[in-house]
Tab-separated table of C-alpha atoms in Angstrom:
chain	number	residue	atom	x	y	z
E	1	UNK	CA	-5.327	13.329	-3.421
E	2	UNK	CA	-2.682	15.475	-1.633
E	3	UNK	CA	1.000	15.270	-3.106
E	4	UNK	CA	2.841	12.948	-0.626
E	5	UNK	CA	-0.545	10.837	-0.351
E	6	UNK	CA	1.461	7.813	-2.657
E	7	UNK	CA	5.338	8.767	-1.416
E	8	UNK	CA	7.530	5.620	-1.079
E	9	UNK	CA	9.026	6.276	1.341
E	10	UNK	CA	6.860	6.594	4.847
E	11	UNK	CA	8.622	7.691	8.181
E	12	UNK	CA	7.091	5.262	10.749
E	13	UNK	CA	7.136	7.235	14.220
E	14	UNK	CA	6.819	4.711	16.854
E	15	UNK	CA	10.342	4.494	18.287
E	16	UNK	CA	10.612	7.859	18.139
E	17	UNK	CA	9.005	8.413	21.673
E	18	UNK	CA	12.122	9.061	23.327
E	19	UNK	CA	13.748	11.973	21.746
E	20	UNK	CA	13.387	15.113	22.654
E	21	UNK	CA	10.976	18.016	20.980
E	22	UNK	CA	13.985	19.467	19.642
E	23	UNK	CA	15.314	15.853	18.319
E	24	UNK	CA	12.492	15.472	16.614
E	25	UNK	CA	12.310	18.734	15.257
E	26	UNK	CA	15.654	18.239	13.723
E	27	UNK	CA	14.750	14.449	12.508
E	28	UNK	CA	11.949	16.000	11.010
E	29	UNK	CA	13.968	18.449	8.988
E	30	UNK	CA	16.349	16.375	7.783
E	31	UNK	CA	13.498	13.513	6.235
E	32	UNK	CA	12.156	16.605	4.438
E	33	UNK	CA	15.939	17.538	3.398
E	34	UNK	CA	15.347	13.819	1.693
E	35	UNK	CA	12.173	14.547	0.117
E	36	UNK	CA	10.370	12.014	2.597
E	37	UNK	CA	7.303	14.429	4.031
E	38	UNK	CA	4.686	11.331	5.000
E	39	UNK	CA	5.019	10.532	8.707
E	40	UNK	CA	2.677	7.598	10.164
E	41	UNK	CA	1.956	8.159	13.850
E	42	UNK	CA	-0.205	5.732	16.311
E	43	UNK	CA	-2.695	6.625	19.337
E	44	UNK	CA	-0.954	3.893	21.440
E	45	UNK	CA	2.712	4.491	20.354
E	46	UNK	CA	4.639	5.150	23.564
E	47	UNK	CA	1.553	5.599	25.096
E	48	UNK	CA	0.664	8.952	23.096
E	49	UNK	CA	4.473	10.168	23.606
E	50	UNK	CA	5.452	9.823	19.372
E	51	UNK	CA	2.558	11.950	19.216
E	52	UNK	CA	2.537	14.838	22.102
E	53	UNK	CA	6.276	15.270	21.117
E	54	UNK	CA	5.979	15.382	17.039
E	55	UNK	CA	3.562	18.249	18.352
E	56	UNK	CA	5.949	19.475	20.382
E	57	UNK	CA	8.589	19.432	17.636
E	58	UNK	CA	6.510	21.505	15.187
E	59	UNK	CA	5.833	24.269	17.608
E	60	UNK	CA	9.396	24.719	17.563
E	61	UNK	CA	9.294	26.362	13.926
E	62	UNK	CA	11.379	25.604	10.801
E	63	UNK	CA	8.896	23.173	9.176
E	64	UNK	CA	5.550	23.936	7.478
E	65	UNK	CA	2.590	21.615	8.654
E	66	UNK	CA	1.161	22.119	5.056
E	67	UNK	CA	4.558	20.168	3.730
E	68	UNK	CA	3.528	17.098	5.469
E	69	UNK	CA	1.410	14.196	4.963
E	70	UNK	CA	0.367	13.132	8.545
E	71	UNK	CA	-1.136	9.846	9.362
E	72	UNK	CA	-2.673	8.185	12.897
E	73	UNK	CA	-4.212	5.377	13.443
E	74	UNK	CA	-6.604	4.332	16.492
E	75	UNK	CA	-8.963	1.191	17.506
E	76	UNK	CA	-6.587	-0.533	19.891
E	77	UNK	CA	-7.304	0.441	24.103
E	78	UNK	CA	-5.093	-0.829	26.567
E	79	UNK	CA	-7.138	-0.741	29.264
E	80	UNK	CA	-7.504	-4.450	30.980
E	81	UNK	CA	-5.845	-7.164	28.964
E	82	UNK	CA	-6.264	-5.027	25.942
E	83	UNK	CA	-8.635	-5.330	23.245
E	84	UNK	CA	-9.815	-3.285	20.018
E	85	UNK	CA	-12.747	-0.655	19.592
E	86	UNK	CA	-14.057	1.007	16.159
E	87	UNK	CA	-17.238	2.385	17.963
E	88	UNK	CA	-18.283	5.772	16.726
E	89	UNK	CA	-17.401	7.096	19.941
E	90	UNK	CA	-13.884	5.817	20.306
E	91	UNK	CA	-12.865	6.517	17.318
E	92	UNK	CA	-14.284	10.812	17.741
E	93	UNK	CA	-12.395	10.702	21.168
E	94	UNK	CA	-9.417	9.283	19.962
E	95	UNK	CA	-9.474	11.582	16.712
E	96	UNK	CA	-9.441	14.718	19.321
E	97	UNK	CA	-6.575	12.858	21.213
E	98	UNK	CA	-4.587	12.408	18.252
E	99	UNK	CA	-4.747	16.074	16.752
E	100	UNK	CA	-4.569	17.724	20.565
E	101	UNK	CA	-1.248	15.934	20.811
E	102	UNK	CA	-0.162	16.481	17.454
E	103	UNK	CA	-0.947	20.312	17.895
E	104	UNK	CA	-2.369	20.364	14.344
E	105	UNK	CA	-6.229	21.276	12.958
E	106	UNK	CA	-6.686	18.428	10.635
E	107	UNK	CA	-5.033	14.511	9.983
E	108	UNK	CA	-4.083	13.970	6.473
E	109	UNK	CA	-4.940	10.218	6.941
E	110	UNK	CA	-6.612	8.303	9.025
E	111	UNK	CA	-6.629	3.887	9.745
E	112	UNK	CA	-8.008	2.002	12.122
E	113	UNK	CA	-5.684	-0.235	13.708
E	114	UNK	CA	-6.553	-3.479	14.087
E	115	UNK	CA	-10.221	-5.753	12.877
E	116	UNK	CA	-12.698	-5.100	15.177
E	117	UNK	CA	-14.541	-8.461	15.767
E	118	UNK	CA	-17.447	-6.467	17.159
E	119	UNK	CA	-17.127	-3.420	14.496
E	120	UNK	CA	-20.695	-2.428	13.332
E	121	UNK	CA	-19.933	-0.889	9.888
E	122	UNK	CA	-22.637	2.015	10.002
E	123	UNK	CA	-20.971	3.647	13.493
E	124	UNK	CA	-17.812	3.458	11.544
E	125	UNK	CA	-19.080	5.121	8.596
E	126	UNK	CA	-20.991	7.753	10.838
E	127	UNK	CA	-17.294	8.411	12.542
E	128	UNK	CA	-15.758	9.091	9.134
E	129	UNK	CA	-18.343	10.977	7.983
E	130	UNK	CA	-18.044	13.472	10.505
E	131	UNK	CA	-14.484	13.716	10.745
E	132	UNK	CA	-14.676	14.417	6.846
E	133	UNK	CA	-17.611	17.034	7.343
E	134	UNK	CA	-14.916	18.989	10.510
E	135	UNK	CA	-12.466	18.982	8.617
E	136	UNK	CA	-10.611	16.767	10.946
E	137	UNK	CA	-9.422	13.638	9.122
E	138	UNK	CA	-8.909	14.163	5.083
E	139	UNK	CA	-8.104	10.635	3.895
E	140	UNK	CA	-9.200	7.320	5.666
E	141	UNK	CA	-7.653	3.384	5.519
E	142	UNK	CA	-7.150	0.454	7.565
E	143	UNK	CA	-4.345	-1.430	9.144
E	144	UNK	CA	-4.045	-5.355	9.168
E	145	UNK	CA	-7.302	-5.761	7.327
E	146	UNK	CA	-8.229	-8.508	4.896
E	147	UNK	CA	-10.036	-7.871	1.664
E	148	UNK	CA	-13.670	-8.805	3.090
E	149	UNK	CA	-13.003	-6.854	6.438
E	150	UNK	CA	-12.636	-3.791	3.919
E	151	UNK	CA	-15.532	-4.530	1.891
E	152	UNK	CA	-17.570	-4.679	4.944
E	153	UNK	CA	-16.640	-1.521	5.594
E	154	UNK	CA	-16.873	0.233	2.384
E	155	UNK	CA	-20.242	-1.002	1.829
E	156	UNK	CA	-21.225	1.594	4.302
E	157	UNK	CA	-18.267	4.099	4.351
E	158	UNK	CA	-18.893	7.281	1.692
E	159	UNK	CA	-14.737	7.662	1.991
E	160	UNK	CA	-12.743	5.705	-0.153
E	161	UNK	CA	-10.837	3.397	1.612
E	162	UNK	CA	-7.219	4.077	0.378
E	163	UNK	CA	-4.757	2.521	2.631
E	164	UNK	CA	-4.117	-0.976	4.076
E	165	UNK	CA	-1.115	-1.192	6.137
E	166	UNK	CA	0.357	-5.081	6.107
E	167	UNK	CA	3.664	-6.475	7.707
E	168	UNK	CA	5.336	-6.819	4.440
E	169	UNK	CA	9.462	-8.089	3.727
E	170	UNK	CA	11.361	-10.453	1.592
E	171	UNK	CA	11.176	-13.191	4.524
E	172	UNK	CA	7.993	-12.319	5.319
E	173	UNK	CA	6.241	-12.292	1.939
E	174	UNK	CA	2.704	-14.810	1.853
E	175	UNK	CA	0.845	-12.167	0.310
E	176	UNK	CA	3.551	-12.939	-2.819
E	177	UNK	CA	3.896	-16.782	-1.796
E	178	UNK	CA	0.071	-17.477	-1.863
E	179	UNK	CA	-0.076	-16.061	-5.011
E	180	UNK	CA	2.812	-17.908	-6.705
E	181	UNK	CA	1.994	-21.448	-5.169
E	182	UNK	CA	-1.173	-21.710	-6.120
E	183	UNK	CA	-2.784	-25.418	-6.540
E	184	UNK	CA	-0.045	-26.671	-4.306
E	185	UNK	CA	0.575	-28.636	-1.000
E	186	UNK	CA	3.031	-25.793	0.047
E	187	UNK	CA	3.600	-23.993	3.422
E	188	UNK	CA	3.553	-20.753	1.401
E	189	UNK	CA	0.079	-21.665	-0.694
E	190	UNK	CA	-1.836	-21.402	2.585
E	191	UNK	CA	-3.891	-18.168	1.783
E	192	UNK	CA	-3.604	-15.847	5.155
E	193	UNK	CA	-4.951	-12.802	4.063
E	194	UNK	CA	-7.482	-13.508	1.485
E	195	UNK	CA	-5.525	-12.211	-1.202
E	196	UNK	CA	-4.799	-8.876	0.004
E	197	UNK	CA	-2.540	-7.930	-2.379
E	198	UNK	CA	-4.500	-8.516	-5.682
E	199	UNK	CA	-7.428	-7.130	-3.572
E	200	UNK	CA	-5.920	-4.242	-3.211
E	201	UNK	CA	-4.663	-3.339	-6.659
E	202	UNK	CA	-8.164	-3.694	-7.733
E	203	UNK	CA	-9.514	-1.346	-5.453
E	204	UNK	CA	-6.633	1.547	-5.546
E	205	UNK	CA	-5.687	0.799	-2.094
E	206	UNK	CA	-1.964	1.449	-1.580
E	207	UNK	CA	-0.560	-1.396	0.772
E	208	UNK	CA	1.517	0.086	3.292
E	209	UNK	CA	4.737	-2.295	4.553
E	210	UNK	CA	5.350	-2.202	8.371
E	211	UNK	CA	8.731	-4.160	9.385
E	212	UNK	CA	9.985	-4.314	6.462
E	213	UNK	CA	13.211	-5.628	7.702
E	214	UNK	CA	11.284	-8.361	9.758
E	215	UNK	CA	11.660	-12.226	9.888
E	216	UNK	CA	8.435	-14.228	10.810
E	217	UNK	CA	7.451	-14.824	14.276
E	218	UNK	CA	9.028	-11.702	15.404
E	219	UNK	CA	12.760	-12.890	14.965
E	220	UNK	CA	14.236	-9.809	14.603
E	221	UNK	CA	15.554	-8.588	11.365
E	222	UNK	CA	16.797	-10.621	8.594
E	223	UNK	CA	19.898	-8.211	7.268
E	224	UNK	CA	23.113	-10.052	8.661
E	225	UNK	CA	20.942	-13.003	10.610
E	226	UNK	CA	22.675	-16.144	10.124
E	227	UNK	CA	18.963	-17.565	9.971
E	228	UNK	CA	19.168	-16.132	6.446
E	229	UNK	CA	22.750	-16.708	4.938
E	230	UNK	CA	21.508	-17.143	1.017
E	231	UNK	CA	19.639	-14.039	1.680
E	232	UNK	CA	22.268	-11.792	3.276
E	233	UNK	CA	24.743	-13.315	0.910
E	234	UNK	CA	22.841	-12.050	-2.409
E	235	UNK	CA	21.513	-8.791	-0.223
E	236	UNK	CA	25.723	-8.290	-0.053
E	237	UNK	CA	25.927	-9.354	-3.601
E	238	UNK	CA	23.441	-6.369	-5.070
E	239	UNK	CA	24.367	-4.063	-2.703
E	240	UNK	CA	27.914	-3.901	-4.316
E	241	UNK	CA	26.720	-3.759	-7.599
E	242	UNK	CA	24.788	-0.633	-7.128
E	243	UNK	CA	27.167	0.336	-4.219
E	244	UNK	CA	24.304	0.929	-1.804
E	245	UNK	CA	23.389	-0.899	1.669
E	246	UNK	CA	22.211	-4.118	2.057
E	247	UNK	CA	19.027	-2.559	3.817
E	248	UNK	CA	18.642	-0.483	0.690
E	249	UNK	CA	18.307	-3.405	-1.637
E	250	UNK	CA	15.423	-5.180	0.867
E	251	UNK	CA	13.654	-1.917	0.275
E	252	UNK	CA	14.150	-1.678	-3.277
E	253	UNK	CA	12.814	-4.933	-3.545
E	254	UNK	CA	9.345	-3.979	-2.131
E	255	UNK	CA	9.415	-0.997	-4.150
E	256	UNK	CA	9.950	-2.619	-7.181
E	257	UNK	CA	6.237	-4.586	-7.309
E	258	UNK	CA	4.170	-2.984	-9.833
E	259	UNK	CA	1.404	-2.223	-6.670
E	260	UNK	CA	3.531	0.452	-5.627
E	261	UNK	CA	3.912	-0.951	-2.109
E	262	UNK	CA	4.979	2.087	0.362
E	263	UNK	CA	7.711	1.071	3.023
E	264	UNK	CA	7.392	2.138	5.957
E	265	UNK	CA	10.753	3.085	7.663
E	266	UNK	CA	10.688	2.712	11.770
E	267	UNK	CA	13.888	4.317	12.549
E	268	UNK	CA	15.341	6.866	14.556
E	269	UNK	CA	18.525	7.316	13.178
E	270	UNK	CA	18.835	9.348	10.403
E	271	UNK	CA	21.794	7.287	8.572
E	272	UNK	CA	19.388	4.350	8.470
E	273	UNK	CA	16.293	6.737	7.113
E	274	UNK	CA	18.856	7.529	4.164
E	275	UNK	CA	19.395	3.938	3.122
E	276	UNK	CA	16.319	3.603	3.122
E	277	UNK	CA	15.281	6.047	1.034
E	278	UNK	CA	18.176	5.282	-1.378
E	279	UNK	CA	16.046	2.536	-2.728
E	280	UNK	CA	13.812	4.756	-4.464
E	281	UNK	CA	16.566	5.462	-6.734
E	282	UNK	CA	17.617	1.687	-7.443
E	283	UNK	CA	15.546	-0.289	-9.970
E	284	UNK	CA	15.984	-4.460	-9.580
E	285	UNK	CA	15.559	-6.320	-12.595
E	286	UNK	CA	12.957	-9.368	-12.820
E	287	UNK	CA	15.537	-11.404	-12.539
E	288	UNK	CA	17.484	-10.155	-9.552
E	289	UNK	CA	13.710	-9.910	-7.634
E	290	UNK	CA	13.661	-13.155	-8.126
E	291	UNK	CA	16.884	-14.152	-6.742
E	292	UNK	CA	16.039	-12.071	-3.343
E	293	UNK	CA	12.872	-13.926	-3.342
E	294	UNK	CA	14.360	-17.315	-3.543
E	295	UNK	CA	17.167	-17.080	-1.864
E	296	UNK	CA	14.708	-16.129	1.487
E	297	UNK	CA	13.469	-19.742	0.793
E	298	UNK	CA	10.068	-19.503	-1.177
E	299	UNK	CA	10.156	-22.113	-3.975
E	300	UNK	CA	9.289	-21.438	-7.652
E	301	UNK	CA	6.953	-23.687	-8.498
């Protein structure tokens, strides 16, 4: 397993579409200035732009390839009204795509996107299998996958399956709720996912949280939302003890399960990056996980 392969800390790239090659060159060097070397790309973000200008931004010189973890992900076209494709042939094509844009020989990583109702395991694991014999893709995962959507998959896939990416926050937490509810008439006992999360600590798949900062339903983000004033007002609380952001405690919290959850961080500004990565350095106590946890309205049963 490469060195960044289990980093925290995960730079997600798709708002980053916009900036420049030299923007992004910078942005680049300054994560790596903060130890954070594991950037998570997309075939469809900005339409291939986070890609073509990462690429871009590497040709410019001043950071080694071979200091970064890079990770894509494909299965999702846009052609029509849209729908998702883990054929053997979509996924070589887009694999090409991906590392043409990115201007580099090999991906450290891997996913596909989304489930593929009409995935047929064996093409998948023919895909992989290839892309491990080029040289092309080192490390392989899924995104938004539940436990027997992976099994599927592995039972024909030689590659370990390592990564499952999952929305993942304090307000948006079932994979915790269903857990901790159990044998009740709850909202939060209703089992969405299959049990992901103990899934994947029993298979050594790292869980990988996108919008971190996220309410349900697509809300918008829960730091300073007066949808969440318990949870802002203990966020405020902790953040003063350990005289760090309130954004830096709602990552600490996810990084302070025992699964060893990686956050992913989609920002473009650098100042947020940082409080973001501050968590890593700010261990909550049972009890104060806890309080975050409640105060976003799960009960303890």
């Amino acid at each position: 397993m490469q060195k960044n392969a289990k980093a925290p800390i995960i730079v997600g790239c798709m708002r980053l579409a916009d900036m420049t090659a030299r923007e992004m060159n910078a942005y680049i060097a300054q994560a790596v200035e903060m130890d954070v070397k594991f950037f998570d790309h997309a075939d469809i973000y900005g339409g291939g732009r986070s890609e073509q200008v990462f690429g871009e931004a590497l040709q410019l010189g001043g950071i080694d390839r071979e200091d970064l973890f890079i990770q894509s992900k494909c299965a999702i076209r846009k052609e029509g009204m849209g729908f998702y494709d883990q054929s053997k042939e979509y996924i070589l094509e887009s694999v090409d795509g991906i590392l043409k844009r990115l201007q580099i020989d090999y991906l450290d990583s891997l996913l596909l996107h989304r489930p593929d109702a009409l995935v047929e395991p064996e093409e998948v694991a023919e895909a992989f299998e290839l892309l491990h014999q080029q040289g092309k893709v080192r490390h392989f995962g899924v995104s938004n996958h539940k436990p027997s959507q992976i099994a599927l998959l592995q039972k024909y896939v030689k590659q370990p399956i390592i990564y499952n990416q999952m929305q993942f926050s304090i307000a948006v937490s079932n994979m915790i709720a269903n857990g901790m509810e159990v044998n009740m008439e709850t909202p939060g006992a209703v089992d969405y996912d299959g049990s992901v999360l103990d899934y994947c600590r029993l298979h050594d798949i790292t869980i990988q949280a996108w919008s971190p900062f996220q309410m349900p339903s697509w809300q918008g983000c829960f730091i300073g939302s007066e949808k969440y004033p318990q949870l802002n007002e203990k966020l405020t609380e902790l953040a003063k003890k350990y005289g760090v952001a309130e954004t830096t405690i709602a990552a600490a919290w996810i990084l302070r399960h025992p699964a060893h959850i990686q956050v992913i961080a989609g920002t473009s500004k650098i100042a947020h990056l940082k409080e973001i990565v501050d968590a890593t350095g700010i261990q909550l106590s049972r009890q104060e996980w806890y309080e975050l946890y409640l105060s976003a309205g799960h009960p303890l049963p």
